[in-house]
Amino acid sequence: MSTIIALETHDVRFPTSQTLDGSDAMNPDPDYSAAYVRLVTDADDGLSGHGFVFTIGRGNDVQVAAIEALRPHLVGREVEPLLDDMGAAWDLLVHDSQLRWLGPEKGVMHMATGAVLNALWDLKAKRAGMPLWQLLASMSPEEIVAAVDFRYLRDALTEDEALELLRAAESGRGERTKALLAQGYPAYTTTPGWLGYDDAKLERLSKEAVADGFTQIKLKVGNDLDEDRRRLALARHAVGPDVCIAIDANQRWEVGEAVEWVQALSDADLAWVEEPTSPDDILGHAAIARAIAPIPVATGEHMMNRVMAKQFLQADALQVLQIDATRVAGVSENLAMLLLAAKFGVRVCPHAGGVGLCEAAQHLSMFDFVALSGETDGRFIEYVDHLHEHFVTPVRIEDGHYVTPTEPGAGTEMLASSITEYEVTA
Amino acid sequence: MSTIIALETHDVRFPTSQTLDGSDAMNPDPDYSAAYVRLVTDADDGLSGHGFVFTIGRGNDVQVAAIEALRPHLVGREVEPLLDDMGAAWDLLVHDSQLRWLGPEKGVMHMATGAVLNALWDLKAKRAGMPLWQLLASMSPEEIVAAVDFRYLRDALTEDEALELLRAAESGRGERTKALLAQGYPAYTTTPGWLGYDDAKLERLSKEAVADGFTQIKLKVGNDLDEDRRRLALARHAVGPDVCIAIDANQRWEVGEAVEWVQALSDADLAWVEEPTSPDDILGHAAIARAIAPIPVATGEHMMNRVMAKQFLQADALQVLQIDATRVAGVSENLAMLLLAAKFGVRVCPHAGGVGLCEAAQHLSMFDFVALSGETDGRFIEYVDHLHEHFVTPVRIEDGHYVTPTEPGAGTEMLASSITEYEVTA
């Protein structure tokens, strides 16, 4: 047995607003940041668990304060009972009734819980000597189901149905693992498409994306219809007819406005329309999806919890679910969302980019391929080429695919030198 | 012109868990708390603006940290441009793109914004020398609409429709003001019904409620069906056939479970069923409402923003909207929710109790009666007899009604002595 002896936090901020990396219709000048947590035990294995919440600058200190609020639950506690039963870890953190009031299960407090749960998953994977995707894919259906909170899901997905889905994917795990290790997992890139980039940069980066083997790129839209039309034409000219182009409005529109705007762009052959309106508007997304079909609606990077995921699926309000590694309560809640998507037969294309989101998200999609949906058709993990150099096990991209990671852990460990260099102190 | 020279915060916690006041199926031992804010200007009028977020204990420090994160927007800024255009105040705080990422518009960061907006509304009312309800009722329809953010609402309620609703209520404002001052506003009481109270206390408090003129009480349920049935029978015996009894499950059930549980209690003549399941589950509430009709579904104390309110109304997922003074972004967002309820013809019965929620909520219902819905039929403001003694202008209840307050302000100012006595320091 070993004991958690420290919960360390760090307020880490990168000055990305200086180059307009990450600029979109709602976020003109983000400073990509991480509210970072490290769990330290007294085991002599030298291993610690790392997690974080991705934010875009101001308020990263609030997010750190929320992580700090979880310290009394963790420091001084034996870690094995949590690592051996991640459902118990969830209960400990998510079901603190007083902290729950601050959400419930949404926003700053919920994301803090996610960072800590992810740190525990990271530690569990490191102790197992496996990358997280492989650890998850090696767990039995019963163990996976025990790690998930089915509260509020059971009218759409029961424990038994989840077990069935996982059992159905048990055969073939070995083959798919081999295929994954050989070929990696498809990626698409948002690198060319930030709103703050000029035409030359958009064109150059679009061509580079094709040369690098990507089969889908994404453009930010939503500030000006004529500009969007012009930039889409530029991008299409650069990538040619065979590469897909998705667009992302970052919540810019009203429901009716979204329909009109997308219809005005529909000759651009859109792969999907992302975040057309408020991420909370299930019924609005459903109305948009009906109106612009067959163009798919994609959303999820601001989807606050599994109860929203359930309803988006029940209402046919999205055709592409973009789970986010740090928006919800970590790997544990993302397992619930993957199971829901599998139940409803909807493809999952994780949101990534930011700080460390690519490093974290890849494990979720890879687990899904090996042990749940068994598919990569029409599925991609988002890729943006920022800030990977700050991680101990940065993602690698080859020929438009994520190279399957083999290092132990969840990918969430930042270099100590980067933390030191970019940490903000009050 | 005057300038905001300080934003003071206080972490104030009352040890209510010692008496099980406030105990329910999800919250066994709350310590009612306030993350409190005071805005100080350099004007020589001696007036300051007071607001707070109600929490139930742990994490109140996180909520305070979120309020602190808004200081740079306020301190050093001229206050009149904000007080004269509360829509501009909203934009300043809610549309900070970096802070918005932490919600968006939900949870800890959004509630912090609400506390600060409420402090501004308090200051505006004090400067006008009016209680908040009267200030709001004296604003023109155009001024009210300008204070509201219609983003993401326009598929259900446009600015023009809101203007129409407010203009239609302009005639009769004077008469209704007189009636309000003479009769107050109906209340119901939750005082008898906490789960932690024994039978004798439930019975005694139920009888006292009737003697005090209340025509509706509310019981906490959801832990044990037989117990609920027994306690409902006890309460019915105590209050007689003419007093209404509502029940509150505090999110305890799955969707199907809620339907079965309520159907098993349906011979108890229930006034409404409150928070049957996750507050995020619009489609679940709609299914429950269809199944248990004509028993109304009530929810709202955890409704995180106006986008959720819109959808609950669009989906017929509630019959009683329980707005909360500090869960959303303050008076400004509650105006949006009152307008939505008026558009959909749904009655509003604010959540109150906690710390200072009665003091704050009464102004919203009273404004609604005078200047918007013009009705009190079937409408009540919740009342719980806790912690009022800590406020400068505590609510007064007479014959089951809130006595209409006439003191200037929003009711949100806590006694300095109470802050000193109950403040927690790190």
Short mmCIF file of C-alpha atoms in Angstrom, two decimals, chain B residues 47-266:
data_model
loop_
_atom_site.label_atom_id
_atom_site.label_comp_id
_atom_site.label_asym_id
_atom_site.label_seq_id
_atom_site.Cartn_x
_atom_site.Cartn_y
_atom_site.Cartn_z
CA LEU B 47 -23.59 53.56 -0.67
CA SER B 48 -22.02 50.29 -1.71
CA GLY B 49 -23.28 47.36 -3.78
CA HIS B 50 -23.65 43.90 -2.20
CA GLY B 51 -24.02 40.51 -3.79
CA PHE B 52 -23.21 36.88 -3.10
CA VAL B 53 -23.35 33.32 -4.33
CA PHE B 54 -25.13 30.85 -2.08
CA THR B 55 -23.18 27.62 -1.59
CA ILE B 56 -23.48 24.79 0.92
CA GLY B 57 -19.99 24.83 2.40
CA ARG B 58 -16.86 23.28 0.96
CA GLY B 59 -15.78 25.10 -2.17
CA ASN B 60 -17.04 28.47 -0.98
CA ASP B 61 -13.39 29.55 -1.25
CA VAL B 62 -13.33 28.51 -4.92
CA GLN B 63 -16.41 30.64 -5.49
CA VAL B 64 -14.70 33.57 -3.77
CA ALA B 65 -11.64 33.08 -6.01
CA ALA B 66 -13.90 33.30 -9.06
CA ILE B 67 -15.36 36.60 -7.85
CA GLU B 68 -11.83 37.88 -7.26
CA ALA B 69 -11.01 37.05 -10.90
CA LEU B 70 -13.46 39.77 -11.95
CA ARG B 71 -11.69 42.52 -9.96
CA PRO B 72 -9.55 43.77 -12.89
CA HIS B 73 -12.74 44.50 -14.86
CA LEU B 74 -14.20 46.65 -12.08
CA VAL B 75 -11.73 48.38 -9.81
CA GLY B 76 -10.71 51.71 -11.30
CA ARG B 77 -13.70 51.82 -13.64
CA GLU B 78 -16.35 54.56 -13.61
CA VAL B 79 -19.50 53.03 -12.21
CA GLU B 80 -22.21 55.19 -13.81
CA PRO B 81 -21.77 53.83 -17.36
CA LEU B 82 -22.42 50.37 -15.91
CA LEU B 83 -25.36 51.36 -13.69
CA ASP B 84 -26.95 53.32 -16.53
CA ASP B 85 -26.61 50.41 -18.96
CA MET B 86 -26.76 47.08 -17.20
CA GLY B 87 -26.46 45.38 -20.60
CA ALA B 88 -22.99 46.90 -20.87
CA ALA B 89 -22.18 45.57 -17.40
CA TRP B 90 -23.27 42.11 -18.56
CA ASP B 91 -21.12 42.32 -21.69
CA LEU B 92 -18.10 43.43 -19.68
CA LEU B 93 -18.28 40.42 -17.36
CA VAL B 94 -19.99 37.61 -19.28
CA HIS B 95 -18.32 38.24 -22.63
CA ASP B 96 -14.73 38.15 -21.37
CA SER B 97 -13.73 35.47 -23.88
CA GLN B 98 -11.00 33.96 -21.69
CA LEU B 99 -13.16 33.69 -18.56
CA ARG B 100 -16.06 32.47 -20.69
CA TRP B 101 -14.05 29.35 -21.48
CA LEU B 102 -14.47 28.29 -17.84
CA GLY B 103 -18.22 27.79 -18.38
CA PRO B 104 -19.29 28.93 -20.81
CA GLU B 105 -22.04 30.71 -18.86
CA LYS B 106 -22.37 28.03 -16.22
CA GLY B 107 -21.00 26.90 -12.89
CA VAL B 108 -18.57 28.69 -10.61
CA MET B 109 -17.47 31.41 -13.06
CA HIS B 110 -21.01 32.26 -14.13
CA MET B 111 -22.28 32.43 -10.56
CA ALA B 112 -19.38 34.75 -9.71
CA THR B 113 -20.51 37.03 -12.51
CA GLY B 114 -24.02 36.90 -11.06
CA ALA B 115 -22.80 37.99 -7.63
CA VAL B 116 -21.06 41.01 -9.12
CA LEU B 117 -24.00 41.90 -11.36
CA ASN B 118 -26.31 41.61 -8.35
CA ALA B 119 -24.02 43.95 -6.41
CA LEU B 120 -24.33 46.46 -9.25
CA TRP B 121 -28.13 46.09 -9.27
CA ASP B 122 -28.11 46.59 -5.49
CA LEU B 123 -26.09 49.78 -5.86
CA LYS B 124 -28.32 51.00 -8.69
CA ALA B 125 -31.43 50.49 -6.56
CA LYS B 126 -29.87 52.16 -3.52
CA ARG B 127 -28.85 55.15 -5.60
CA ALA B 128 -32.38 55.36 -6.95
CA GLY B 129 -33.67 55.20 -3.37
CA MET B 130 -35.93 52.28 -4.27
CA PRO B 131 -36.25 48.61 -3.47
CA LEU B 132 -35.05 46.62 -6.47
CA TRP B 133 -38.52 45.37 -7.43
CA GLN B 134 -39.73 48.94 -7.70
CA LEU B 135 -36.68 50.12 -9.61
CA LEU B 136 -37.21 47.33 -12.14
CA ALA B 137 -40.93 48.05 -12.35
CA SER B 138 -40.18 51.72 -12.99
CA MET B 139 -37.82 51.00 -15.90
CA SER B 140 -39.22 51.36 -19.41
CA PRO B 141 -39.70 48.23 -21.52
CA GLU B 142 -36.77 49.42 -23.64
CA GLU B 143 -34.51 49.73 -20.60
CA ILE B 144 -35.43 46.25 -19.38
CA VAL B 145 -34.81 44.72 -22.79
CA ALA B 146 -31.46 46.51 -23.03
CA ALA B 147 -30.41 44.90 -19.75
CA VAL B 148 -31.05 41.39 -21.09
CA ASP B 149 -28.76 39.32 -23.31
CA PHE B 150 -30.93 37.73 -26.02
CA ARG B 151 -28.04 35.75 -27.49
CA TYR B 152 -29.16 32.14 -28.02
CA LEU B 153 -32.77 32.99 -27.13
CA ARG B 154 -34.03 34.46 -30.37
CA ASP B 155 -35.51 31.24 -31.77
CA ALA B 156 -37.88 31.35 -28.77
CA LEU B 157 -38.01 35.03 -27.75
CA THR B 158 -36.90 38.10 -29.66
CA GLU B 159 -36.29 41.59 -28.35
CA ASP B 160 -39.50 42.73 -30.07
CA GLU B 161 -41.58 40.03 -28.45
CA ALA B 162 -40.14 40.93 -25.06
CA LEU B 163 -40.99 44.58 -25.63
CA GLU B 164 -44.54 43.59 -26.48
CA LEU B 165 -44.91 41.56 -23.30
CA LEU B 166 -43.61 44.43 -21.18
CA ARG B 167 -45.70 47.06 -22.96
CA ALA B 168 -48.83 44.98 -22.54
CA ALA B 169 -48.24 45.10 -18.79
CA GLU B 170 -47.63 48.84 -18.61
CA SER B 171 -51.24 49.66 -17.91
CA GLY B 172 -52.12 48.56 -14.42
CA ARG B 173 -48.62 48.91 -13.01
CA GLY B 174 -49.90 51.53 -10.55
CA GLU B 175 -52.80 49.44 -9.30
CA ARG B 176 -50.71 46.33 -8.94
CA THR B 177 -48.06 48.28 -7.04
CA LYS B 178 -50.73 49.38 -4.58
CA ALA B 179 -52.04 45.84 -4.25
CA LEU B 180 -48.53 44.51 -3.73
CA LEU B 181 -47.78 47.06 -1.02
CA ALA B 182 -51.09 46.26 0.69
CA GLN B 183 -51.10 42.47 0.46
CA GLY B 184 -47.54 41.34 -0.12
CA TYR B 185 -46.71 38.29 -2.28
CA PRO B 186 -47.77 34.70 -1.52
CA ALA B 187 -45.20 32.41 0.08
CA TYR B 188 -44.95 28.69 0.64
CA THR B 189 -42.77 27.14 3.28
CA THR B 190 -40.20 24.37 3.22
CA THR B 191 -39.46 24.78 6.91
CA PRO B 192 -41.33 21.62 8.07
CA GLY B 193 -40.04 19.24 5.45
CA TRP B 194 -36.30 18.61 5.79
CA LEU B 195 -35.38 14.95 5.63
CA GLY B 196 -33.33 15.08 8.82
CA TYR B 197 -36.28 16.14 10.98
CA ASP B 198 -38.10 13.54 13.07
CA ASP B 199 -41.85 12.95 12.98
CA ALA B 200 -42.65 15.16 15.94
CA LYS B 201 -40.78 18.09 14.42
CA LEU B 202 -42.39 17.52 10.99
CA GLU B 203 -45.84 17.47 12.56
CA ARG B 204 -45.31 20.45 14.81
CA LEU B 205 -43.81 22.60 12.05
CA SER B 206 -46.54 21.59 9.59
CA LYS B 207 -49.22 22.72 12.02
CA GLU B 208 -47.35 25.92 12.71
CA ALA B 209 -47.17 26.61 8.98
CA VAL B 210 -50.94 26.42 8.68
CA ALA B 211 -51.39 28.58 11.77
CA ASP B 212 -49.01 31.08 10.21
CA GLY B 213 -51.23 31.38 7.16
CA PHE B 214 -49.27 29.35 4.61
CA THR B 215 -51.39 27.61 1.99
CA GLN B 216 -48.60 25.36 0.70
CA ILE B 217 -45.78 23.42 2.35
CA LYS B 218 -43.04 21.28 0.80
CA LEU B 219 -41.55 17.96 1.90
CA LYS B 220 -38.19 16.49 0.94
CA VAL B 221 -38.51 12.94 -0.45
CA GLY B 222 -36.54 10.39 -2.41
CA ASN B 223 -34.57 8.25 0.03
CA ASP B 224 -37.21 5.64 0.86
CA LEU B 225 -40.61 5.23 -0.72
CA ASP B 226 -42.37 3.81 2.34
CA GLU B 227 -40.93 6.58 4.49
CA ASP B 228 -42.07 9.18 1.98
CA ARG B 229 -45.58 7.75 1.97
CA ARG B 230 -45.66 7.71 5.76
CA ARG B 231 -44.32 11.25 6.13
CA LEU B 232 -46.71 12.58 3.49
CA ALA B 233 -49.64 11.04 5.39
CA LEU B 234 -48.39 12.59 8.62
CA ALA B 235 -48.07 15.98 7.00
CA ARG B 236 -51.47 15.72 5.32
CA HIS B 237 -53.03 14.86 8.67
CA ALA B 238 -51.30 17.84 10.24
CA VAL B 239 -52.22 20.44 7.61
CA GLY B 240 -55.68 19.21 6.66
CA PRO B 241 -57.19 18.81 3.19
CA ASP B 242 -57.03 22.43 2.03
CA VAL B 243 -53.31 23.16 2.28
CA CYS B 244 -51.19 22.10 -0.69
CA ILE B 245 -48.21 19.78 -0.28
CA ALA B 246 -45.39 19.77 -2.82
CA ILE B 247 -42.53 17.27 -2.81
CA ASP B 248 -38.88 17.75 -3.67
CA ALA B 249 -36.56 14.89 -4.66
CA ASN B 250 -33.44 17.02 -5.11
CA GLN B 251 -32.32 15.17 -8.27
CA ARG B 252 -32.38 11.79 -6.59
CA TRP B 253 -33.98 9.69 -9.35
CA GLU B 254 -33.39 8.25 -12.79
CA VAL B 255 -36.08 9.20 -15.31
CA GLY B 256 -38.01 5.94 -15.12
CA GLU B 257 -37.57 5.73 -11.36
CA ALA B 258 -39.05 9.20 -10.96
CA VAL B 259 -42.17 8.21 -12.84
CA GLU B 260 -42.68 5.05 -10.77
CA TRP B 261 -41.96 6.77 -7.45
CA VAL B 262 -44.33 9.67 -8.11
CA GLN B 263 -47.04 7.37 -9.38
CA ALA B 264 -46.71 5.40 -6.13
CA LEU B 265 -47.30 8.63 -4.21
CA SER B 266 -49.95 10.09 -6.46
#
